[in-house]
Amino acid sequence: MPPLRSRQPKSDSAGTNPLIIHRDSYYYDKTSKGNAESFCRRNKAQVIIIIAIVLCSIFLAIKTNLINHSDVTSNQENNVNEGVNVNQLKLQLAPMGSIVYGAKGKGKDTAKFVKEAIQSGFRHIATGGFHNEYDEAGVGEGWKESGVPRNELYLQTLFLAKTVNGYGTQNCNLGDGSCPPSNDLSIEDQVHLSIKSSLHNLQTEYIDAVLIHNFRATLQPYDETILAWKALEDYVNRGVIRHLGIVSVHDKEYLTKLHDDAKIKPTIIQNRFHANRGYDISLRPMFKEMGMANQLFWILTGSAGGRVRKNDDVKAIADSKGVTPQILLYSFTMELGGTPLIGSKNINHMKEDVDALVTQGLKWEKKDLVTMANIINKKLIE
């Protein structure tokens, strides 16, 4: 049976239509090197046009990609002030430290001490925003000079309302006309300016923790605190801040109400370790139940430090563990479930603190814990 032949189109006066591929040619044109080559020969102009269109499309795609990349780079630079979603960084981020380096009172040497602390092994650094005893920008310089990647550090700062004792604007250095802050800013706008300033000072795109600051026994009115908290929650939802906390709250009802009202629950409670606050003995179970890390300050300079510093029993326990009484007290607070803030200005002490408290870790016997508690407050260990 002879092979089927396709129906041929009618030829015009010039012969075969050059835009039609003829099946007869495809199967039977013995002089052709192939249909594709034959087609290209017959339709050279059209092929050139098609190639030109494809090349133009590729060029435009590349150009668009370069423009988008430029926009992203520009946005990343702007994000130093605006923050980014930390969840999009796709990095393993640092956890809270079991010990914290406190940058309070370091003045013009803040960058130096923070750099040394990080190089000694500290990974959790605490500073303050609009607080007159912190150089927040110095913390930013210090961590940048340390050589340790940002995602391996936990940077924590404070929000202070303008009515809080200790409020100061020397850390506000944005250079965009917003510093010094206006006196009539709402509490929400105070939060926004503080966070923008902290991102700038710390030279970071995100902050690991922001704590609302209270001064000693003076609690801010709860209505102001919850307004500030809700403003901060928005930054957590956007991934600019990872965790929220509060400072100097020894009032169970106040803390319970905040925990109940907050959508983003407090992750950190930072309180002084002092006799006039009962060492938070009655509150510590609640801290644990609410899942809050209990950061402690005034450990050495407060009442506990004075009681153990020259105590013979403390010295004997410290000697048996090969540490100083100061390190022993820090370790004791850790046994209670606390996280000590350490503010040493001596690099050798920094290294000793990290080695004893983090690298090695002290092993305690119950009798030694009881001895320490009896010296400070016997109800600490029951």
mmCIF file of C-alpha atoms in Angstrom:
data_model
loop_
_atom_site.group_PDB
_atom_site.id
_atom_site.type_symbol
_atom_site.label_atom_id
_atom_site.label_comp_id
_atom_site.label_asym_id
_atom_site.label_seq_id
_atom_site.Cartn_x
_atom_site.Cartn_y
_atom_site.Cartn_z
ATOM 1 C CA MET A 1 0.000 0.000 0.000
ATOM 2 C CA PRO A 2 1.524 3.320 -1.015
ATOM 3 C CA PRO A 3 2.274 5.818 1.781
ATOM 4 C CA LEU A 4 -0.350 8.417 2.533
ATOM 5 C CA ARG A 5 0.378 11.861 1.207
ATOM 6 C CA SER A 6 -0.821 15.048 2.804
ATOM 7 C CA ARG A 7 -2.980 17.399 0.838
ATOM 8 C CA GLN A 8 -0.875 20.077 -0.813
ATOM 9 C CA PRO A 9 -1.736 23.742 -0.511
ATOM 10 C CA LYS A 10 -2.264 25.633 -3.665
ATOM 11 C CA SER A 11 0.773 27.380 -4.978
ATOM 12 C CA ASP A 12 0.693 31.024 -5.748
ATOM 13 C CA SER A 13 2.259 32.585 -8.796
ATOM 14 C CA ALA A 14 5.630 32.717 -7.072
ATOM 15 C CA GLY A 15 5.550 29.027 -6.250
ATOM 16 C CA THR A 16 5.257 27.276 -2.878
ATOM 17 C CA ASN A 17 4.219 29.459 0.086
ATOM 18 C CA PRO A 18 7.479 30.033 1.983
ATOM 19 C CA LEU A 19 5.724 30.203 5.370
ATOM 20 C CA ILE A 20 4.344 26.645 5.167
ATOM 21 C CA ILE A 21 6.358 23.574 5.997
ATOM 22 C CA HIS A 22 5.512 20.956 3.387
ATOM 23 C CA ARG A 23 5.233 17.367 4.538
ATOM 24 C CA ASP A 24 6.309 16.184 1.072
ATOM 25 C CA SER A 25 9.531 18.062 1.505
ATOM 26 C CA TYR A 26 9.990 16.667 4.986
ATOM 27 C CA TYR A 27 9.729 13.069 3.890
ATOM 28 C CA TYR A 28 10.984 13.063 0.374
ATOM 29 C CA ASP A 29 13.315 16.022 -0.219
ATOM 30 C CA LYS A 30 16.571 14.090 -0.561
ATOM 31 C CA THR A 31 18.627 17.217 -1.126
ATOM 32 C CA SER A 32 17.661 18.730 2.239
ATOM 33 C CA LYS A 33 19.836 18.158 5.318
ATOM 34 C CA GLY A 34 16.756 18.161 7.510
ATOM 35 C CA ASN A 35 13.534 19.944 8.005
ATOM 36 C CA ALA A 36 14.894 22.436 10.584
ATOM 37 C CA GLU A 37 17.836 23.424 8.375
ATOM 38 C CA SER A 38 15.574 23.658 5.336
ATOM 39 C CA PHE A 39 13.085 25.790 7.260
ATOM 40 C CA CYS A 40 15.810 28.179 8.456
ATOM 41 C CA ARG A 41 17.131 28.551 4.888
ATOM 42 C CA ARG A 42 13.717 29.319 3.505
ATOM 43 C CA ASN A 43 12.694 31.633 6.379
ATOM 44 C CA LYS A 44 15.950 33.384 7.255
ATOM 45 C CA ALA A 45 14.372 36.777 7.943
ATOM 46 C CA GLN A 46 11.711 35.361 10.206
ATOM 47 C CA VAL A 47 14.267 33.302 12.185
ATOM 48 C CA ILE A 48 16.411 36.392 12.742
ATOM 49 C CA ILE A 49 13.376 38.257 14.072
ATOM 50 C CA ILE A 50 12.518 35.397 16.474
ATOM 51 C CA ILE A 51 16.104 35.224 17.779
ATOM 52 C CA ALA A 52 16.125 38.993 18.290
ATOM 53 C CA ILE A 53 12.872 38.809 20.277
ATOM 54 C CA VAL A 54 14.257 36.017 22.504
ATOM 55 C CA LEU A 55 17.497 37.924 23.144
ATOM 56 C CA CYS A 56 15.576 41.080 24.016
ATOM 57 C CA SER A 57 13.413 39.111 26.459
ATOM 58 C CA ILE A 58 16.506 37.667 28.167
ATOM 59 C CA PHE A 59 18.105 41.130 28.364
ATOM 60 C CA LEU A 60 14.986 42.633 29.933
ATOM 61 C CA ALA A 61 14.753 39.796 32.464
ATOM 62 C CA ILE A 62 18.388 40.302 33.516
ATOM 63 C CA LYS A 63 17.906 44.066 33.776
ATOM 64 C CA THR A 64 14.790 43.632 35.913
ATOM 65 C CA ASN A 65 16.627 41.233 38.215
ATOM 66 C CA LEU A 66 19.482 43.690 38.655
ATOM 67 C CA ILE A 67 17.058 46.490 39.503
ATOM 68 C CA ASN A 68 15.282 44.286 42.043
ATOM 69 C CA HIS A 69 18.621 43.301 43.562
ATOM 70 C CA SER A 70 19.526 46.978 43.858
ATOM 71 C CA ASP A 71 16.216 47.652 45.592
ATOM 72 C CA VAL A 72 16.814 44.786 48.012
ATOM 73 C CA THR A 73 20.295 46.071 48.814
ATOM 74 C CA SER A 74 18.884 49.542 49.422
ATOM 75 C CA ASN A 75 16.165 48.100 51.636
ATOM 76 C CA GLN A 76 18.726 46.147 53.640
ATOM 77 C CA GLU A 77 20.638 49.360 54.295
ATOM 78 C CA ASN A 78 17.450 51.121 55.369
ATOM 79 C CA ASN A 79 16.555 48.185 57.621
ATOM 80 C CA VAL A 80 19.282 49.223 60.068
ATOM 81 C CA ASN A 81 16.722 51.786 61.195
ATOM 82 C CA GLU A 82 13.510 49.930 60.419
ATOM 83 C CA GLY A 83 14.347 46.321 61.292
ATOM 84 C CA VAL A 84 13.646 43.162 59.318
ATOM 85 C CA ASN A 85 11.705 40.020 59.958
ATOM 86 C CA VAL A 86 14.160 37.883 61.864
ATOM 87 C CA ASN A 87 12.213 34.794 60.822
ATOM 88 C CA GLN A 88 13.309 35.420 57.232
ATOM 89 C CA LEU A 89 17.023 35.483 58.028
ATOM 90 C CA LYS A 90 17.139 31.668 58.005
ATOM 91 C CA LEU A 91 19.919 31.586 60.584
ATOM 92 C CA GLN A 92 20.346 29.640 63.783
ATOM 93 C CA LEU A 93 19.848 32.416 66.329
ATOM 94 C CA ALA A 94 21.508 32.590 69.728
ATOM 95 C CA PRO A 95 19.522 31.464 72.772
ATOM 96 C CA MET A 96 19.413 33.443 75.998
ATOM 97 C CA GLY A 97 22.603 33.103 77.969
ATOM 98 C CA SER A 98 22.874 31.319 81.285
ATOM 99 C CA ILE A 99 24.878 34.390 82.321
ATOM 100 C CA VAL A 100 24.498 37.943 80.989
ATOM 101 C CA TYR A 101 27.080 40.678 80.555
ATOM 102 C CA GLY A 102 25.580 43.927 81.831
ATOM 103 C CA ALA A 103 26.841 47.055 80.053
ATOM 104 C CA LYS A 104 25.472 49.544 82.579
ATOM 105 C CA GLY A 105 27.858 52.211 83.849
ATOM 106 C CA LYS A 106 30.657 51.482 81.385
ATOM 107 C CA GLY A 107 30.616 54.999 79.911
ATOM 108 C CA LYS A 108 33.033 55.804 77.107
ATOM 109 C CA ASP A 109 34.731 52.420 77.581
ATOM 110 C CA THR A 110 31.552 50.471 76.815
ATOM 111 C CA ALA A 111 32.745 49.285 73.392
ATOM 112 C CA LYS A 112 36.040 48.053 74.860
ATOM 113 C CA PHE A 113 34.425 46.129 77.717
ATOM 114 C CA VAL A 114 31.700 44.614 75.525
ATOM 115 C CA LYS A 115 34.292 43.483 72.985
ATOM 116 C CA GLU A 116 36.388 41.891 75.749
ATOM 117 C CA ALA A 117 33.340 40.255 77.327
ATOM 118 C CA ILE A 118 32.315 38.668 74.033
ATOM 119 C CA GLN A 119 35.855 37.537 73.270
ATOM 120 C CA SER A 120 35.975 36.041 76.774
ATOM 121 C CA GLY A 121 32.918 33.934 76.007
ATOM 122 C CA PHE A 122 29.859 36.001 76.955
ATOM 123 C CA ARG A 123 27.147 35.739 74.325
ATOM 124 C CA HIS A 124 24.241 37.551 76.000
ATOM 125 C CA ILE A 125 24.698 41.330 76.334
ATOM 126 C CA ALA A 126 22.274 43.637 78.166
ATOM 127 C CA THR A 127 22.108 47.370 77.512
ATOM 128 C CA GLY A 128 19.535 50.170 77.569
ATOM 129 C CA GLY A 129 17.984 52.544 75.079
ATOM 130 C CA PHE A 130 16.982 55.950 76.433
ATOM 131 C CA HIS A 131 18.718 55.314 79.758
ATOM 132 C CA ASN A 132 21.286 57.739 81.087
ATOM 133 C CA GLU A 133 23.583 55.041 82.475
ATOM 134 C CA TYR A 134 24.039 53.090 79.250
ATOM 135 C CA ASP A 135 26.000 53.761 76.080
ATOM 136 C CA GLU A 136 23.922 51.701 73.693
ATOM 137 C CA ALA A 137 25.960 52.683 70.636
ATOM 138 C CA GLY A 138 29.076 51.490 72.464
ATOM 139 C CA VAL A 139 27.498 48.033 72.698
ATOM 140 C CA GLY A 140 26.942 48.122 68.945
ATOM 141 C CA GLU A 141 30.573 49.044 68.344
ATOM 142 C CA GLY A 142 31.784 46.427 70.798
ATOM 143 C CA TRP A 143 29.990 43.465 69.280
ATOM 144 C CA LYS A 144 30.958 44.539 65.754
ATOM 145 C CA GLU A 145 34.620 44.658 66.780
ATOM 146 C CA SER A 146 34.458 41.314 68.612
ATOM 147 C CA GLY A 147 34.596 39.209 65.451
ATOM 148 C CA VAL A 148 31.631 37.109 66.586
ATOM 149 C CA PRO A 149 28.730 36.857 64.079
ATOM 150 C CA ARG A 150 25.506 38.638 65.013
ATOM 151 C CA ASN A 151 23.432 35.461 65.023
ATOM 152 C CA GLU A 152 25.690 33.997 67.728
ATOM 153 C CA LEU A 153 24.919 36.876 70.087
ATOM 154 C CA TYR A 154 21.840 37.696 72.135
ATOM 155 C CA LEU A 155 21.432 41.490 72.324
ATOM 156 C CA GLN A 156 18.978 42.835 74.871
ATOM 157 C CA THR A 157 17.950 46.432 75.495
ATOM 158 C CA LEU A 158 15.460 48.496 77.504
ATOM 159 C CA PHE A 159 12.502 50.691 76.722
ATOM 160 C CA LEU A 160 12.067 53.584 79.142
ATOM 161 C CA ALA A 161 9.052 55.838 79.114
ATOM 162 C CA LYS A 162 10.031 59.489 79.532
ATOM 163 C CA THR A 163 8.495 59.538 83.026
ATOM 164 C CA VAL A 164 10.773 56.775 84.359
ATOM 165 C CA ASN A 165 13.653 57.705 86.636
ATOM 166 C CA GLY A 166 16.877 57.249 84.668
ATOM 167 C CA TYR A 167 15.373 58.317 81.336
ATOM 168 C CA GLY A 168 17.864 60.117 79.118
ATOM 169 C CA THR A 169 18.147 60.844 75.417
ATOM 170 C CA GLN A 170 21.922 60.873 74.961
ATOM 171 C CA ASN A 171 21.579 57.574 73.060
ATOM 172 C CA CYS A 172 19.229 59.135 70.485
ATOM 173 C CA ASN A 173 21.540 59.834 67.538
ATOM 174 C CA LEU A 174 19.447 59.168 64.453
ATOM 175 C CA GLY A 175 20.316 62.378 62.634
ATOM 176 C CA ASP A 176 16.894 62.568 60.978
ATOM 177 C CA GLY A 177 15.401 65.351 63.078
ATOM 178 C CA SER A 178 13.644 62.995 65.493
ATOM 179 C CA CYS A 179 16.280 63.501 68.203
ATOM 180 C CA PRO A 180 15.959 64.799 70.802
ATOM 181 C CA PRO A 181 12.407 63.464 71.107
ATOM 182 C CA SER A 182 9.468 65.790 71.370
ATOM 183 C CA ASN A 183 8.007 66.114 74.851
ATOM 184 C CA ASP A 184 4.485 65.391 73.638
ATOM 185 C CA LEU A 185 5.066 61.947 72.110
ATOM 186 C CA SER A 186 2.464 59.335 72.958
ATOM 187 C CA ILE A 187 3.654 56.208 74.737
ATOM 188 C CA GLU A 188 3.332 54.297 71.455
ATOM 189 C CA ASP A 189 5.418 56.838 69.576
ATOM 190 C CA GLN A 190 8.000 56.727 72.354
ATOM 191 C CA VAL A 191 8.249 52.985 71.739
ATOM 192 C CA HIS A 192 8.647 53.457 67.981
ATOM 193 C CA LEU A 193 11.407 56.028 68.373
ATOM 194 C CA SER A 194 13.190 53.968 71.024
ATOM 195 C CA ILE A 195 13.227 50.815 68.882
ATOM 196 C CA LYS A 196 14.355 52.726 65.796
ATOM 197 C CA SER A 197 17.161 54.267 67.844
ATOM 198 C CA SER A 198 18.190 50.919 69.367
ATOM 199 C CA LEU A 199 18.394 49.239 65.951
ATOM 200 C CA HIS A 200 20.591 52.105 64.793
ATOM 201 C CA ASN A 201 22.830 52.119 67.875
ATOM 202 C CA LEU A 202 23.251 48.361 68.030
ATOM 203 C CA GLN A 203 23.979 48.147 64.289
ATOM 204 C CA THR A 204 21.546 45.302 63.917
ATOM 205 C CA GLU A 205 18.459 44.382 61.923
ATOM 206 C CA TYR A 206 16.727 42.753 64.877
ATOM 207 C CA ILE A 207 16.823 42.825 68.676
ATOM 208 C CA ASP A 208 16.718 39.628 70.680
ATOM 209 C CA ALA A 209 14.892 41.104 73.675
ATOM 210 C CA VAL A 210 13.381 44.404 74.776
ATOM 211 C CA LEU A 211 12.454 44.891 78.426
ATOM 212 C CA ILE A 212 10.151 47.608 79.762
ATOM 213 C CA HIS A 213 12.049 49.359 82.518
ATOM 214 C CA ASN A 214 10.757 50.336 85.939
ATOM 215 C CA PHE A 215 12.907 52.144 88.463
ATOM 216 C CA ARG A 216 13.359 50.174 91.670
ATOM 217 C CA ALA A 217 10.093 50.004 93.622
ATOM 218 C CA THR A 218 8.273 52.566 91.471
ATOM 219 C CA LEU A 219 6.039 50.765 88.984
ATOM 220 C CA GLN A 220 4.774 52.652 85.952
ATOM 221 C CA PRO A 221 0.992 52.995 85.809
ATOM 222 C CA TYR A 222 -0.318 49.759 84.379
ATOM 223 C CA ASP A 223 -2.270 51.545 81.629
ATOM 224 C CA GLU A 224 1.000 52.979 80.281
ATOM 225 C CA THR A 225 2.782 49.660 80.555
ATOM 226 C CA ILE A 226 0.158 47.737 78.603
ATOM 227 C CA LEU A 227 0.078 50.413 75.864
ATOM 228 C CA ALA A 228 3.860 50.161 75.520
ATOM 229 C CA TRP A 229 3.639 46.372 75.599
ATOM 230 C CA LYS A 230 1.091 46.251 72.785
ATOM 231 C CA ALA A 231 3.262 48.549 70.674
ATOM 232 C CA LEU A 232 6.208 46.219 71.270
ATOM 233 C CA GLU A 233 4.085 43.189 70.394
ATOM 234 C CA ASP A 234 3.740 44.560 66.878
ATOM 235 C CA TYR A 235 7.529 44.397 66.493
ATOM 236 C CA VAL A 236 7.523 40.805 67.701
ATOM 237 C CA ASN A 237 4.799 39.935 65.196
ATOM 238 C CA ARG A 238 6.903 41.522 62.438
ATOM 239 C CA GLY A 239 9.981 39.591 63.542
ATOM 240 C CA VAL A 240 11.999 42.695 64.517
ATOM 241 C CA ILE A 241 12.053 41.751 68.215
ATOM 242 C CA ARG A 242 12.274 38.149 69.398
ATOM 243 C CA HIS A 243 11.334 38.366 73.095
ATOM 244 C CA LEU A 244 9.744 40.807 75.547
ATOM 245 C CA GLY A 245 10.257 41.267 79.264
ATOM 246 C CA ILE A 246 9.957 43.674 82.162
ATOM 247 C CA VAL A 247 12.212 45.049 84.891
ATOM 248 C CA SER A 248 11.732 45.510 88.637
ATOM 249 C CA VAL A 249 8.308 44.010 89.178
ATOM 250 C CA HIS A 250 7.929 42.384 92.582
ATOM 251 C CA ASP A 251 4.143 42.773 92.599
ATOM 252 C CA LYS A 252 2.345 39.494 91.924
ATOM 253 C CA GLU A 253 -0.950 41.099 90.848
ATOM 254 C CA TYR A 254 0.733 43.529 88.457
ATOM 255 C CA LEU A 255 2.758 40.778 86.814
ATOM 256 C CA THR A 256 -0.194 38.400 86.642
ATOM 257 C CA LYS A 257 -2.361 41.034 84.966
ATOM 258 C CA LEU A 258 0.357 41.768 82.413
ATOM 259 C CA HIS A 259 0.744 38.067 81.675
ATOM 260 C CA ASP A 260 -3.016 37.653 81.271
ATOM 261 C CA ASP A 261 -3.510 40.755 79.103
ATOM 262 C CA ALA A 262 -0.488 40.303 76.855
ATOM 263 C CA LYS A 263 -0.782 38.430 73.584
ATOM 264 C CA ILE A 264 2.989 38.023 73.527
ATOM 265 C CA LYS A 265 3.749 36.711 77.004
ATOM 266 C CA PRO A 266 6.697 38.037 79.024
ATOM 267 C CA THR A 267 9.779 35.911 78.475
ATOM 268 C CA ILE A 268 12.087 37.699 80.917
ATOM 269 C CA ILE A 269 11.618 39.161 84.393
ATOM 270 C CA GLN A 270 14.666 41.118 85.539
ATOM 271 C CA ASN A 271 14.703 41.881 89.274
ATOM 272 C CA ARG A 272 17.256 42.839 91.871
ATOM 273 C CA PHE A 273 18.494 40.067 94.151
ATOM 274 C CA HIS A 274 18.086 41.868 97.465
ATOM 275 C CA ALA A 275 16.768 41.425 100.973
ATOM 276 C CA ASN A 276 14.412 44.395 100.689
ATOM 277 C CA ARG A 277 12.628 42.540 97.901
ATOM 278 C CA GLY A 278 12.609 39.254 99.789
ATOM 279 C CA TYR A 279 14.866 37.800 97.074
ATOM 280 C CA ASP A 280 11.581 37.075 95.220
ATOM 281 C CA ILE A 281 11.259 33.861 97.203
ATOM 282 C CA SER A 282 7.450 33.896 97.000
ATOM 283 C CA LEU A 283 7.427 34.909 93.333
ATOM 284 C CA ARG A 284 10.007 32.553 91.902
ATOM 285 C CA PRO A 285 7.573 29.608 91.511
ATOM 286 C CA MET A 286 5.285 31.909 89.513
ATOM 287 C CA PHE A 287 8.173 33.002 87.282
ATOM 288 C CA LYS A 288 8.814 29.357 86.524
ATOM 289 C CA GLU A 289 5.142 28.579 85.941
ATOM 290 C CA MET A 290 4.861 31.486 83.493
ATOM 291 C CA GLY A 291 7.986 30.368 81.652
ATOM 292 C CA MET A 292 9.977 33.509 82.391
ATOM 293 C CA ALA A 293 13.748 33.624 82.701
ATOM 294 C CA ASN A 294 14.614 35.317 86.006
ATOM 295 C CA GLN A 295 17.507 37.701 85.413
ATOM 296 C CA LEU A 296 19.143 38.990 88.584
ATOM 297 C CA PHE A 297 21.128 42.168 89.210
ATOM 298 C CA TRP A 298 22.766 43.711 92.277
ATOM 299 C CA ILE A 299 24.023 40.252 93.218
ATOM 300 C CA LEU A 300 27.439 41.328 94.419
ATOM 301 C CA THR A 301 26.658 44.944 95.298
ATOM 302 C CA GLY A 302 23.435 44.222 97.185
ATOM 303 C CA SER A 303 22.729 42.639 100.528
ATOM 304 C CA ALA A 304 23.683 39.093 99.492
ATOM 305 C CA GLY A 305 27.117 40.177 98.283
ATOM 306 C CA GLY A 306 27.829 41.939 101.543
ATOM 307 C CA ARG A 307 26.873 38.856 103.561
ATOM 308 C CA VAL A 308 28.999 36.336 101.710
ATOM 309 C CA ARG A 309 32.033 38.391 100.678
ATOM 310 C CA LYS A 310 34.034 37.865 103.866
ATOM 311 C CA ASN A 311 32.190 34.900 105.332
ATOM 312 C CA ASP A 312 34.524 32.056 106.326
ATOM 313 C CA ASP A 313 32.041 29.317 105.439
ATOM 314 C CA VAL A 314 31.547 30.799 101.983
ATOM 315 C CA LYS A 315 35.289 31.066 101.504
ATOM 316 C CA ALA A 316 35.716 27.415 102.447
ATOM 317 C CA ILE A 317 33.092 26.277 99.927
ATOM 318 C CA ALA A 318 34.610 28.519 97.260
ATOM 319 C CA ASP A 319 38.099 27.172 97.931
ATOM 320 C CA SER A 320 36.836 23.602 97.672
ATOM 321 C CA LYS A 321 35.507 24.388 94.206
ATOM 322 C CA GLY A 322 38.525 26.414 93.135
ATOM 323 C CA VAL A 323 36.627 29.672 92.615
ATOM 324 C CA THR A 324 36.231 33.055 94.255
ATOM 325 C CA PRO A 325 33.358 33.830 96.656
ATOM 326 C CA GLN A 326 31.946 36.151 93.991
ATOM 327 C CA ILE A 327 31.745 33.369 91.403
ATOM 328 C CA LEU A 328 30.306 31.072 94.048
ATOM 329 C CA LEU A 329 27.482 33.545 94.699
ATOM 330 C CA TYR A 330 26.750 33.852 90.985
ATOM 331 C CA SER A 331 26.593 30.083 90.757
ATOM 332 C CA PHE A 332 24.313 29.896 93.795
ATOM 333 C CA THR A 333 21.790 32.189 92.114
ATOM 334 C CA MET A 334 21.907 29.930 89.059
ATOM 335 C CA GLU A 335 21.084 26.961 91.281
ATOM 336 C CA LEU A 336 18.010 28.904 92.366
ATOM 337 C CA GLY A 337 16.949 29.168 88.727
ATOM 338 C CA GLY A 338 18.293 32.679 88.174
ATOM 339 C CA THR A 339 20.375 34.222 85.403
ATOM 340 C CA PRO A 340 23.027 36.534 86.876
ATOM 341 C CA LEU A 341 23.920 39.862 85.277
ATOM 342 C CA ILE A 342 27.674 40.295 85.517
ATOM 343 C CA GLY A 343 29.306 43.669 84.930
ATOM 344 C CA SER A 344 33.018 43.018 85.359
ATOM 345 C CA LYS A 345 35.517 45.477 83.847
ATOM 346 C CA ASN A 346 38.418 43.070 84.246
ATOM 347 C CA ILE A 347 39.057 40.753 81.313
ATOM 348 C CA ASN A 348 40.631 38.097 83.547
ATOM 349 C CA HIS A 349 37.538 38.068 85.744
ATOM 350 C CA MET A 350 35.377 37.823 82.639
ATOM 351 C CA LYS A 351 37.260 34.737 81.507
ATOM 352 C CA GLU A 352 37.073 33.208 84.989
ATOM 353 C CA ASP A 353 33.321 33.817 85.125
ATOM 354 C CA VAL A 354 32.697 32.153 81.762
ATOM 355 C CA ASP A 355 34.990 29.232 82.506
ATOM 356 C CA ALA A 356 33.529 28.477 85.944
ATOM 357 C CA LEU A 357 29.861 29.221 85.263
ATOM 358 C CA VAL A 358 29.464 28.125 81.640
ATOM 359 C CA THR A 359 32.343 25.981 80.439
ATOM 360 C CA GLN A 360 32.911 23.928 83.584
ATOM 361 C CA GLY A 361 29.805 24.505 85.678
ATOM 362 C CA LEU A 362 30.016 24.137 89.457
ATOM 363 C CA LYS A 363 28.693 21.007 91.124
ATOM 364 C CA TRP A 364 26.801 21.621 94.347
ATOM 365 C CA GLU A 365 26.012 19.426 97.300
ATOM 366 C CA LYS A 366 22.783 20.081 99.185
ATOM 367 C CA LYS A 367 24.615 20.906 102.398
ATOM 368 C CA ASP A 368 26.591 23.659 100.686
ATOM 369 C CA LEU A 369 23.422 25.135 99.198
ATOM 370 C CA VAL A 370 21.845 25.133 102.657
ATOM 371 C CA THR A 371 24.923 26.824 104.107
ATOM 372 C CA MET A 372 24.734 29.580 101.495
ATOM 373 C CA ALA A 373 21.001 30.019 102.065
ATOM 374 C CA ASN A 374 21.446 30.275 105.817
ATOM 375 C CA ILE A 375 23.907 33.108 105.282
ATOM 376 C CA ILE A 376 21.669 35.010 102.850
ATOM 377 C CA ASN A 377 18.097 33.902 103.605
ATOM 378 C CA LYS A 378 17.351 30.404 104.777
ATOM 379 C CA LYS A 379 14.037 30.321 102.906
ATOM 380 C CA LEU A 380 15.947 30.329 99.615
ATOM 381 C CA ILE A 381 16.548 26.593 100.038
ATOM 382 C CA GLU A 382 13.749 24.564 101.636
#
